[in-house]
């Protein structure tokens, strides 16, 4: 067991897979020589050399195109899109090309690749470098979407994503990079499509993702101090989605709250609410409540950014009010 | 007042240059030339059949034909090795045929049949046959130039000497992905061959009205430290020689190439578009610069008997007739096919 930062876990996860499989290659802007703008990929160039760890021009379409063409022809590329906001300049490759290749070719061709990206707010970067776009991604049939919240999950889900025969978008949360966590020794391989119950409580189910997971856990502590016990579930994987774990928990607690960093409209939690509304309706004792960033662009001033994102206080207050 | 000096409908007419008769003596084996002849006919006759089927209401949606543009596809089809990669646009029937895919799965795909090349999930704009190196036809302008780079990169990493070819139109040279892809390929000396089929028009707008250079692909090459070749895209021998040179260069580590093939679509952009935005004199001149009768005559001049050529044309016609009937009588996809092959496990499940 070792303690790693979430930042260090990125390189550890990529290195684990590159050591195992020579067809794994890694490309992106500033990822090799500089070790990544967030220093997440330091050491990879030194270990694997410039043929497998490639510094690219600022050409997001060229990056994802290269990853796709390579994936179709025998490699297992990992591509970095530096800030997830930049998906907007190469969304064609994600939504029209990579996601649809297997279906459009009726299974003849596939894109076993991973696109990893720095997602989310908390660093005061303003509206164009802070978005949580996991809900854009899950709206596209044909891509898998994961968003780990701990260093161990990051390594395990990275490995699962690289080994998966389908395209996976892996969202790292930028504000989690400095956080630390225990990481087991040896190879770590997780599973896509598995949520994790982090805490058990019978009064309500709280589902959260990425940076919202530690905030939901903090809120759970605060609620416990007031005698309210909640179950906290780290969703981890939006596609495939582990609805069984969520529905089973709602069957026990009868209440559901989502804690989402993405802006309100069509956020990932809306889909979970809809599923629970259809498949778990008779288990519910009260309204489902979504706690989200409002439907606003993000401001950069610390005070405004903090107001926009759900925090432990807001989660706590909302749950308390709803439970009466 | 239109911004450009060539308002819609009155643009400068671009006429073909006469065929280069000296290409008759080019060092191309006669059997290779017979193959070029056959492939051009396979494409022409298939496209004509597809047009008929479209007018009969049997091909739904859309279709983009390459009648008049067959020489480029045929030349690359003959010049490429079986394990090389082709990436084409929505105007990709010809490039698919050129890689050796027969007419039956193509017509089946266009008729929405279970026997279609990709089971009815692609349609006219999305033909793929990985076993033939036909890595897909892409309908969002530009992306596949970037994707072809990936296949070229992969060949390099895997240590093979395969090459990747991306075919695209003149219009594609004004989208960002073209510039990203060419820069990327040049920077890493990838074995990618960029082939612009310059047919003078985007959908309905002449490329010259929206492009500040004469050769939309070739004139951009110097910006990326590359040379480019401009060829008569209606002369299969000219394209074949350019293809051979580019392929040889890519295989031997010399990096990417840009080839601009000057050509013309004899019909409209898509569907039943009559193409009336094109001046009569231009259309007439290009109809006279047809790749197929020229090549027929060239082979006669080289001593091939008319009977041999007629026999080839007849064989191709018979196969297309047979394929049409087979495709027409094939069943539609089973309802279950809707749900298959989103994921590698064959299914489409996104939740448990
Ligand atoms: C990104 C994008 N923009 C617009 C279109 C619509 N469109 C389809 S074909 C076409 C014209 C393309 O012209 P060109 O590249 O010259 O190819 P050609 O059709 O002449 O072969 C356009 C604008 C598209 N498919 N993709
Ligand atoms: Mg054109």
XYZ file of C-alpha atoms and ligand atoms in Angstrom:
703
model
C 0.000 0.000 0.000
C 1.311 3.432 -0.919
C -0.108 6.902 -0.631
C -0.351 8.666 -4.000
C -1.815 11.913 -5.159
C -4.581 11.797 -7.745
C -2.088 13.616 -9.980
C 0.541 10.879 -9.557
C -2.106 8.249 -10.120
C -2.582 9.453 -13.699
C 0.983 8.635 -14.696
C 0.938 5.480 -12.598
C -2.191 4.268 -14.369
C -0.891 5.040 -17.844
C 2.517 3.513 -17.062
C 0.947 0.328 -15.713
C -0.864 -0.176 -19.022
C 2.055 0.857 -21.234
C 4.317 -1.653 -19.466
C 1.781 -4.410 -19.976
C 0.874 -3.776 -23.592
C 3.288 -2.394 -26.209
C 0.366 -1.328 -28.381
C -0.624 1.318 -25.822
C 0.555 4.733 -27.006
C -0.059 8.149 -25.503
C -0.409 11.515 -27.212
C -1.419 15.050 -26.383
C -0.265 18.631 -26.045
C 2.698 19.142 -23.696
C 2.307 15.639 -22.325
C 5.772 14.258 -23.067
C 8.688 16.636 -22.557
C 6.839 18.867 -20.117
C 5.013 16.031 -18.359
C 1.624 17.627 -18.841
C 0.338 21.082 -17.966
C -0.941 19.644 -14.702
C 2.222 17.543 -14.334
C 0.059 14.470 -14.498
C 2.175 12.607 -17.031
C 5.687 13.289 -15.777
C 8.140 10.467 -16.361
C 6.258 8.709 -19.169
C 8.468 10.028 -21.962
C 11.575 8.979 -20.045
C 10.264 5.458 -19.510
C 8.576 4.772 -22.836
C 10.351 7.016 -25.328
C 9.145 9.438 -27.979
C 7.639 6.776 -30.245
C 5.019 5.909 -27.654
C 4.664 9.202 -25.779
C 4.031 11.974 -28.271
C 3.937 15.743 -27.898
C 1.442 17.007 -30.458
C 0.693 20.358 -32.024
C -2.323 22.298 -30.746
C -4.618 20.366 -33.042
C -7.367 18.651 -31.118
C -8.971 17.250 -34.249
C -5.649 15.881 -35.407
C -5.047 14.363 -31.970
C -8.354 12.557 -31.768
C -8.204 11.625 -35.448
C -4.773 10.097 -34.923
C -6.034 8.222 -31.902
C -9.037 6.947 -33.809
C -7.176 5.839 -36.921
C -4.570 4.139 -34.762
C -7.240 2.410 -32.696
C -8.937 1.121 -35.849
C -5.686 -0.423 -37.016
C -4.275 -2.223 -34.030
C -3.042 0.249 -31.432
C -4.565 1.157 -28.062
C -4.114 4.913 -27.893
C -4.631 7.144 -24.902
C -5.215 10.733 -26.026
C -5.217 13.730 -23.748
C -7.511 16.692 -24.254
C -5.894 19.143 -21.880
C -9.034 20.868 -20.572
C -12.372 19.183 -21.178
C -13.735 22.496 -22.472
C -11.565 21.895 -25.545
C -13.744 18.974 -26.547
C -15.829 21.675 -28.178
C -13.241 22.043 -30.953
C -13.037 18.326 -31.699
C -16.485 17.093 -30.801
C -16.956 15.892 -34.386
C -14.325 13.245 -33.764
C -15.989 12.142 -30.534
C -19.660 12.341 -31.398
C -19.716 11.639 -35.134
C -16.688 9.484 -35.737
C -15.355 7.569 -32.723
C -18.727 6.911 -31.116
C -20.404 5.695 -34.276
C -17.727 3.663 -36.001
C -18.666 0.283 -34.618
C -22.372 0.702 -35.283
C -21.992 2.275 -38.724
C -19.697 -0.549 -39.781
C -21.993 -3.146 -38.176
C -19.161 -4.315 -35.972
C -16.487 -4.469 -38.658
C -14.332 -1.730 -37.140
C -13.943 -0.448 -33.613
C -12.121 2.261 -31.700
C -10.484 0.839 -28.586
C -9.113 4.102 -27.250
C -9.188 6.291 -24.177
C -9.558 10.044 -24.163
C -8.601 11.488 -20.819
C -9.195 15.077 -19.905
C -9.020 17.588 -17.068
C -12.611 18.350 -16.170
C -14.381 20.548 -13.673
C -14.081 23.709 -11.627
C -12.457 24.821 -8.398
C -9.294 26.340 -9.841
C -10.793 29.770 -10.640
C -10.052 29.366 -14.353
C -13.280 30.974 -15.524
C -15.976 29.897 -17.923
C -13.787 28.369 -20.655
C -11.491 26.224 -18.508
C -13.744 24.965 -15.732
C -16.689 23.149 -17.186
C -17.974 19.753 -16.203
C -18.885 18.208 -19.500
C -19.512 14.611 -18.518
C -23.146 15.151 -19.429
C -22.213 16.134 -22.994
C -20.352 12.878 -23.277
C -23.037 10.596 -21.895
C -25.522 12.061 -24.355
C -23.692 10.399 -27.245
C -24.502 6.726 -27.906
C -21.346 4.708 -28.478
C -18.895 6.137 -25.955
C -18.333 5.016 -22.389
C -17.827 7.659 -19.718
C -16.042 7.375 -16.388
C -15.040 9.939 -13.756
C -12.974 8.597 -10.865
C -12.791 10.423 -7.533
C -9.764 8.792 -5.859
C -6.205 7.867 -6.876
C -6.912 4.134 -6.636
C -10.057 4.447 -8.727
C -8.183 6.558 -11.248
C -5.576 3.848 -11.802
C -8.124 1.056 -11.818
C -10.549 2.783 -14.149
C -7.705 3.902 -16.417
C -6.666 0.263 -16.733
C -10.226 -0.878 -17.332
C -10.660 1.848 -19.944
C -7.468 1.011 -21.799
C -8.369 -2.682 -21.845
C -11.936 -2.047 -22.918
C -12.524 -2.714 -26.627
C -14.740 0.374 -26.921
C -13.938 4.100 -26.717
C -13.891 5.517 -23.194
C -13.844 9.151 -22.101
C -12.105 9.369 -18.750
C -12.687 12.612 -16.897
C -10.116 13.543 -14.302
C -11.182 16.282 -11.947
C -8.659 19.112 -11.953
C -9.426 20.104 -8.364
C -8.702 16.561 -7.197
C -5.131 16.451 -8.576
C -3.511 17.411 -5.234
C -5.673 15.075 -3.156
C -4.138 11.917 -1.713
C -5.304 8.392 -1.255
C -4.110 4.878 -0.537
C -3.266 2.798 -3.550
C -2.802 -0.983 -3.252
C 0.473 -2.529 -4.399
C 0.667 -4.427 -7.653
C -1.514 -4.222 -10.716
C -4.833 -2.442 -10.243
C -7.644 -3.169 -12.666
C -11.145 -1.956 -11.964
C -14.395 -2.470 -13.835
C -16.458 -0.023 -15.889
C -20.106 0.245 -14.961
C -19.702 -0.294 -11.224
C -20.788 2.311 -8.698
C -19.366 2.171 -5.180
C -21.222 2.561 -1.926
C -18.944 4.644 0.277
C -21.103 4.994 3.334
C -24.273 3.331 4.547
C -27.218 5.181 6.059
C -30.927 4.498 6.066
C -32.392 8.003 5.751
C -31.502 8.861 2.152
C -29.353 7.881 -0.837
C -26.941 10.518 -2.090
C -25.298 9.887 -5.461
C -22.265 11.939 -6.455
C -19.457 12.010 -9.004
C -15.819 13.142 -9.046
C -15.244 16.298 -6.935
C -18.780 16.061 -5.630
C -17.958 12.753 -3.930
C -15.752 14.195 -1.168
C -18.245 17.019 -0.768
C -21.118 14.576 -0.375
C -19.057 12.617 2.151
C -18.388 15.785 4.112
C -22.095 16.568 4.035
C -22.835 13.038 5.273
C -20.629 13.705 8.307
C -22.417 16.970 8.979
C -25.818 15.315 8.641
C -24.758 12.488 10.939
C -23.938 15.046 13.580
C -27.609 15.994 13.367
C -28.775 12.412 13.493
C -29.415 11.967 9.774
C -27.726 8.942 8.243
C -27.285 8.888 4.489
C -25.881 6.388 2.029
C -23.311 7.936 -0.293
C -22.721 6.336 -3.686
C -19.851 7.270 -5.954
C -21.366 6.703 -9.400
C -17.871 6.489 -11.029
C -19.175 5.298 -14.387
C -21.932 7.117 -16.255
C -21.848 4.799 -19.260
C -22.342 1.983 -18.531
C -24.429 3.062 -15.572
C -24.787 0.903 -12.477
C -28.463 1.534 -11.895
C -28.787 -1.673 -9.889
C -26.666 -0.331 -7.042
C -28.598 2.935 -6.990
C -32.042 1.320 -7.182
C -31.137 -1.165 -4.444
C -30.085 1.670 -2.175
C -33.204 3.719 -2.890
C -35.259 0.623 -2.056
C -33.738 0.792 1.422
C -33.647 4.537 2.041
C -36.721 5.677 0.065
C -35.151 9.045 -0.752
C -32.729 10.113 -3.510
C -30.465 13.128 -3.867
C -27.994 13.772 -6.648
C -24.960 16.004 -6.225
C -23.814 17.187 -9.649
C -21.201 19.656 -10.764
C -22.493 19.883 -14.325
C -24.939 22.705 -15.024
C -28.544 21.907 -14.308
C -30.156 21.138 -17.646
C -29.764 17.517 -18.718
C -27.079 16.885 -16.121
C -26.152 13.253 -15.441
C -28.332 13.187 -12.369
C -31.423 13.922 -14.424
C -31.057 10.551 -16.132
C -30.646 8.788 -12.803
C -33.733 10.565 -11.457
C -35.675 9.496 -14.505
C -34.597 5.870 -14.078
C -35.449 5.864 -10.382
C -38.731 7.601 -11.180
C -39.639 4.803 -13.568
C -38.101 1.749 -11.945
C -38.043 2.725 -8.281
C -41.109 4.925 -7.946
C -42.902 2.753 -5.403
C -39.820 2.711 -3.198
C -39.813 6.485 -2.873
C -41.259 8.299 0.123
C -40.669 11.814 -1.128
C -39.488 13.885 -4.065
C -36.145 13.248 -5.692
C -33.938 16.308 -5.330
C -31.095 17.352 -7.598
C -28.333 19.507 -6.144
C -26.422 20.963 -9.086
C -24.428 23.887 -10.313
C -27.086 26.334 -11.539
C -27.622 26.683 -15.276
C -24.935 29.338 -15.588
C -21.517 29.747 -17.144
C -18.855 29.660 -14.409
C -17.327 32.852 -13.054
C -13.701 33.024 -12.033
C -13.892 35.091 -8.825
C -13.452 32.623 -5.951
C -16.544 33.872 -4.220
C -18.722 33.438 -7.316
C -17.293 30.087 -8.328
C -17.782 28.768 -4.814
C -21.364 29.971 -4.816
C -22.086 28.162 -8.055
C -20.766 24.693 -7.192
C -22.597 22.494 -4.722
C -20.604 22.367 -1.468
C -21.038 20.385 1.724
C -23.093 23.153 3.334
C -25.534 23.364 0.450
C -25.817 19.584 0.231
C -26.408 19.354 3.961
C -28.974 22.151 4.039
C -30.851 20.844 1.009
C -31.092 17.330 2.382
C -32.154 18.548 5.822
C -34.908 20.721 4.374
C -36.139 17.982 2.073
C -36.233 15.368 4.817
C -38.108 17.858 6.997
C -22.931 43.559 -54.020
C -21.322 40.141 -53.623
C -17.998 40.120 -51.849
C -16.281 37.990 -54.423
C -15.599 39.154 -57.930
C -17.447 36.136 -59.256
C -21.074 36.281 -58.212
C -23.151 33.108 -58.197
C -23.790 31.845 -61.700
C -21.295 34.079 -63.439
C -18.078 32.679 -62.073
C -15.054 32.114 -64.217
C -15.291 28.993 -66.283
C -12.552 26.434 -65.688
C -11.966 24.317 -68.746
C -9.974 21.085 -68.838
C -6.575 21.014 -70.387
C -6.259 18.509 -73.260
C -5.206 14.994 -72.319
C -1.461 14.516 -72.323
C -0.971 12.146 -75.239
C 2.605 11.390 -74.227
C 1.261 9.394 -71.279
C 0.555 6.643 -73.771
C 4.259 5.906 -73.570
C 4.408 5.997 -69.788
C 6.104 2.991 -68.199
C 2.927 1.221 -67.116
C 2.431 -2.483 -67.846
C -0.323 -3.266 -70.261
C -1.986 -5.630 -67.785
C -1.998 -2.858 -65.180
C -3.674 -0.652 -67.750
C -6.290 -3.283 -68.448
C -6.976 -3.310 -64.710
C -7.289 0.495 -64.717
C -9.727 0.195 -67.612
C -11.785 -2.456 -65.849
C -11.964 -0.578 -62.564
C -13.060 2.619 -64.265
C -15.866 0.689 -65.898
C -16.806 -1.020 -62.644
C -17.194 2.373 -61.037
C -18.970 4.075 -63.951
C -21.455 1.310 -64.501
C -22.194 0.877 -60.817
C -22.752 4.612 -60.384
C -25.098 4.682 -63.365
C -27.030 1.789 -61.906
C -27.243 3.530 -58.538
C -28.573 6.648 -60.235
C -31.285 4.584 -61.929
C -32.175 2.935 -58.642
C -32.337 6.343 -57.007
C -34.690 7.674 -59.662
C -36.833 4.555 -59.231
C -37.170 5.450 -55.562
C -35.340 2.316 -54.454
C -32.306 4.111 -53.025
C -33.624 6.312 -50.237
C -31.920 9.184 -48.477
C -29.084 10.475 -50.557
C -26.301 9.387 -52.851
C -23.269 11.174 -54.232
C -21.974 9.822 -57.500
C -18.525 10.060 -58.991
C -19.451 9.739 -62.662
C -16.671 11.521 -64.509
C -14.290 11.138 -61.560
C -13.530 7.410 -61.846
C -9.887 7.647 -62.846
C -8.611 8.717 -59.419
C -10.262 5.922 -57.498
C -9.331 3.342 -60.114
C -5.696 4.444 -60.197
C -5.259 4.232 -56.447
C -7.209 0.997 -56.326
C -4.684 -0.535 -58.687
C -1.612 1.131 -57.165
C -2.306 0.331 -53.511
C -1.302 -2.881 -51.822
C -4.075 -5.015 -50.372
C -3.131 -4.113 -46.772
C -2.956 -0.341 -47.364
C -5.700 1.873 -46.020
C -8.228 4.037 -47.880
C -10.372 6.704 -46.245
C -12.983 8.350 -48.434
C -15.832 10.814 -48.231
C -19.575 10.363 -48.637
C -18.731 10.292 -52.381
C -17.135 6.939 -51.789
C -18.813 4.236 -53.862
C -16.034 4.372 -56.417
C -13.240 4.211 -53.869
C -14.906 1.198 -52.296
C -15.219 -0.594 -55.635
C -11.636 0.359 -56.415
C -10.421 -1.557 -53.361
C -12.109 -4.688 -54.649
C -15.528 -4.671 -53.007
C -18.118 -6.178 -55.341
C -21.287 -4.414 -56.460
C -23.719 -6.696 -54.640
C -22.964 -5.644 -51.048
C -22.783 -2.013 -52.172
C -26.145 -2.042 -53.922
C -27.556 -4.058 -51.032
C -26.372 -1.403 -48.610
C -27.937 1.372 -50.654
C -31.219 -0.531 -50.860
C -31.207 -1.006 -47.088
C -30.868 -4.781 -47.192
C -29.513 -7.237 -44.646
C -26.937 -8.287 -47.216
C -25.593 -4.746 -47.473
C -21.910 -4.183 -46.899
C -22.574 -2.969 -43.354
C -25.954 -4.565 -42.831
C -27.924 -1.442 -43.669
C -26.390 0.598 -40.874
C -24.269 2.787 -43.102
C -26.058 3.571 -46.326
C -24.689 5.342 -49.356
C -22.410 7.679 -47.415
C -20.869 5.073 -45.092
C -19.332 2.128 -46.882
C -16.570 0.257 -45.066
C -14.778 -2.987 -45.777
C -11.864 -3.469 -43.439
C -10.755 -6.679 -45.168
C -10.277 -4.670 -48.360
C -8.444 -1.857 -46.573
C -11.457 0.368 -47.143
C -11.526 2.004 -43.738
C -14.676 3.971 -44.261
C -16.496 6.768 -46.009
C -16.928 9.807 -43.822
C -19.685 12.361 -44.174
C -18.469 15.180 -41.962
C -16.022 17.131 -44.059
C -12.408 16.931 -42.940
C -12.304 14.471 -40.066
C -11.092 11.497 -42.045
C -7.892 13.261 -43.053
C -7.008 13.263 -39.366
C -8.148 9.650 -39.011
C -6.025 8.541 -41.956
C -3.033 9.986 -40.115
C -3.840 7.668 -37.239
C -3.762 4.615 -39.485
C -0.487 5.845 -40.976
C 0.974 6.408 -37.512
C -0.158 2.987 -36.416
C 1.578 1.398 -39.400
C 4.762 3.195 -38.388
C 4.525 2.156 -34.738
C 3.740 -1.439 -35.684
C 6.693 -1.416 -38.043
C 4.810 -2.254 -41.210
C 5.227 -0.290 -44.418
C 1.522 0.202 -45.020
C 0.327 3.589 -46.242
C -2.936 5.438 -45.685
C -4.716 7.442 -48.358
C -7.339 10.086 -47.672
C -9.525 11.171 -50.597
C -11.392 14.435 -50.235
C -12.923 17.249 -52.246
C -11.765 20.744 -53.082
C -14.243 22.080 -50.549
C -12.574 20.142 -47.745
C -9.405 22.201 -48.084
C -11.054 25.132 -46.342
C -11.942 23.320 -43.138
C -9.617 23.373 -40.157
C -9.230 19.605 -40.028
C -7.497 19.653 -43.444
C -4.844 22.020 -42.146
C -4.459 20.187 -38.843
C -4.093 16.890 -40.660
C -1.561 18.044 -43.252
C 0.547 19.828 -40.658
C 0.438 16.780 -38.408
C 1.393 14.344 -41.151
C 4.219 16.545 -42.374
C 5.562 17.095 -38.871
C 5.778 13.387 -38.082
C 6.563 12.329 -41.672
C 3.626 9.986 -41.637
C 2.921 7.695 -44.595
C -0.311 9.530 -45.383
C -1.264 10.445 -48.934
C -3.725 13.294 -49.256
C -5.638 13.129 -52.515
C -7.801 16.104 -53.362
C -10.313 15.355 -56.073
C -10.817 18.888 -57.256
C -14.079 18.839 -59.188
C -14.316 22.650 -59.067
C -17.435 22.710 -56.894
C -18.402 22.228 -53.302
C -22.093 21.392 -53.234
C -23.278 24.220 -55.446
C -20.691 26.939 -54.966
C -17.615 27.018 -57.206
C -14.525 26.500 -55.074
C -12.895 29.477 -56.804
C -15.461 31.806 -55.264
C -14.448 30.994 -51.740
C -10.762 30.173 -52.030
C -7.960 32.695 -52.546
C -5.580 30.285 -54.263
C -5.865 28.566 -57.625
C -5.174 25.042 -56.451
C -7.014 24.625 -53.188
C -4.960 21.649 -51.974
C -1.659 21.936 -53.827
C -1.149 25.636 -53.181
C -1.443 25.063 -49.441
C 1.285 22.415 -49.393
C 4.243 24.838 -49.157
C 2.845 26.172 -45.890
C 3.568 22.754 -44.426
C 6.940 22.302 -46.036
C 5.514 19.910 -48.589
C 5.585 19.604 -52.338
C 2.396 18.830 -54.147
C 1.553 17.281 -57.461
C -1.261 18.532 -59.661
C -2.454 15.950 -62.162
C -5.176 15.475 -64.707
C -7.583 13.547 -62.548
C -9.375 12.239 -65.616
C -6.340 10.440 -66.925
C -5.917 7.146 -65.102
C -2.297 6.871 -66.196
C -1.444 10.311 -64.853
C -3.038 9.550 -61.508
C -1.477 6.097 -61.412
C 2.025 7.529 -61.865
C 1.442 10.137 -59.176
C -0.007 7.483 -56.884
C 2.951 5.182 -57.426
C 5.401 7.948 -56.595
C 3.516 8.994 -53.457
C 3.091 5.413 -52.270
C 6.747 4.628 -52.839
C 7.733 7.756 -50.950
C 5.415 6.974 -48.036
C 6.510 3.326 -47.819
C 10.152 4.188 -47.753
C 9.799 6.688 -44.906
C 9.760 9.788 -47.089
C 6.600 11.115 -45.502
C 3.267 12.384 -46.749
C 2.248 13.746 -50.135
C -0.485 15.930 -51.504
C -1.924 15.103 -54.891
C -4.489 17.374 -56.443
C -6.418 15.620 -59.188
C -8.304 17.982 -61.478
C -11.618 16.486 -62.389
C -15.305 17.181 -62.773
C -18.481 15.474 -61.763
C -20.611 14.944 -64.812
C -23.797 15.060 -62.761
C -24.969 17.101 -59.813
C -23.699 17.085 -56.264
C -26.107 14.513 -54.918
C -29.446 12.831 -55.395
C -31.119 14.143 -58.525
C -29.369 17.535 -58.518
C -29.240 18.566 -62.189
C -26.235 20.800 -61.510
C -27.730 23.782 -63.300
C -25.508 26.238 -61.485
C -22.750 25.202 -63.884
C -22.250 27.055 -67.162
C -23.136 25.014 -70.269
C -19.810 25.621 -71.924
C -17.968 24.269 -68.885
C -20.133 21.166 -68.664
C -19.742 20.470 -72.386
C -15.977 20.822 -72.264
C -15.660 18.476 -69.322
C -18.076 15.936 -70.810
C -15.707 15.825 -73.753
C -12.821 15.322 -71.297
C -14.337 12.052 -70.110
C -11.819 9.644 -68.580
C -13.417 6.509 -69.952
C -13.598 6.963 -73.760
C -10.124 8.502 -73.644
C -8.729 5.459 -71.885
C -10.529 3.134 -74.255
C -8.865 4.849 -77.196
C -5.495 4.813 -75.460
C -5.680 1.062 -75.007
C -6.665 0.628 -78.663
C -3.703 2.793 -79.619
C -1.516 0.537 -77.508
C -2.683 -2.433 -79.520
C -5.332 -3.943 -77.270
C -8.132 -5.426 -79.350
C -11.575 -3.872 -79.298
C -13.005 -7.323 -78.629
C -11.052 -7.612 -75.388
C -12.279 -4.224 -74.175
C -15.846 -4.950 -75.207
C -15.686 -8.239 -73.353
C -14.571 -6.494 -70.157
C -17.381 -3.967 -70.431
C -19.838 -6.808 -70.918
C -18.514 -8.754 -67.927
C -18.838 -5.732 -65.703
C -22.373 -5.048 -66.956
C -23.443 -8.640 -66.378
C -22.094 -8.620 -62.849
C -23.895 -5.384 -62.046
C -27.150 -6.753 -63.427
C -26.728 -9.895 -61.358
C -25.812 -7.891 -58.248
C -28.819 -5.610 -58.695
C -31.233 -8.517 -58.865
C -29.597 -10.247 -55.913
C -29.739 -7.079 -53.825
C -33.342 -6.392 -54.766
C -34.442 -9.833 -53.701
C -32.448 -9.798 -50.446
C -34.367 -9.362 -47.192
C -34.416 -6.203 -45.121
C -32.412 -6.329 -41.890
C -33.989 -8.246 -39.036
C -35.486 -5.991 -36.359
C -32.900 -7.252 -33.855
C -30.135 -5.710 -35.977
C -31.193 -2.311 -34.647
C -29.735 -3.271 -31.278
C -26.487 -4.875 -32.301
C -22.900 -3.665 -32.563
C -22.896 -0.456 -30.600
C -20.310 -2.114 -28.367
C -17.656 -4.712 -28.969
C -19.750 -7.304 -27.094
C -22.189 -7.050 -29.973
C -24.889 -5.320 -27.970
C -26.064 -1.844 -27.041
C -26.633 -2.047 -23.293
C -25.766 1.069 -21.318
C -27.203 0.192 -17.893
C -27.633 -2.869 -15.766
C -18.392 19.835 -41.762
C -19.348 19.759 -42.892
N -19.852 20.907 -43.414
C -20.739 20.854 -44.435
C -21.158 19.670 -44.945
C -22.201 19.605 -46.040
N -21.581 19.208 -47.306
C -21.643 17.960 -47.752
S -20.804 17.731 -49.176
C -20.361 19.356 -49.223
C -19.517 19.846 -50.353
C -18.141 19.324 -50.277
O -17.428 19.701 -51.400
P -16.058 19.048 -51.792
O -15.183 18.935 -50.602
O -15.530 19.783 -52.944
O -16.432 17.556 -52.205
P -17.320 17.036 -53.418
O -18.714 16.868 -52.870
O -17.237 18.033 -54.508
O -16.759 15.727 -53.787
C -20.868 20.043 -48.137
C -20.706 21.468 -47.898
C -20.617 18.489 -44.363
N -20.977 17.279 -44.768
N -19.705 18.573 -43.368
Mg -15.768 19.414 -54.960
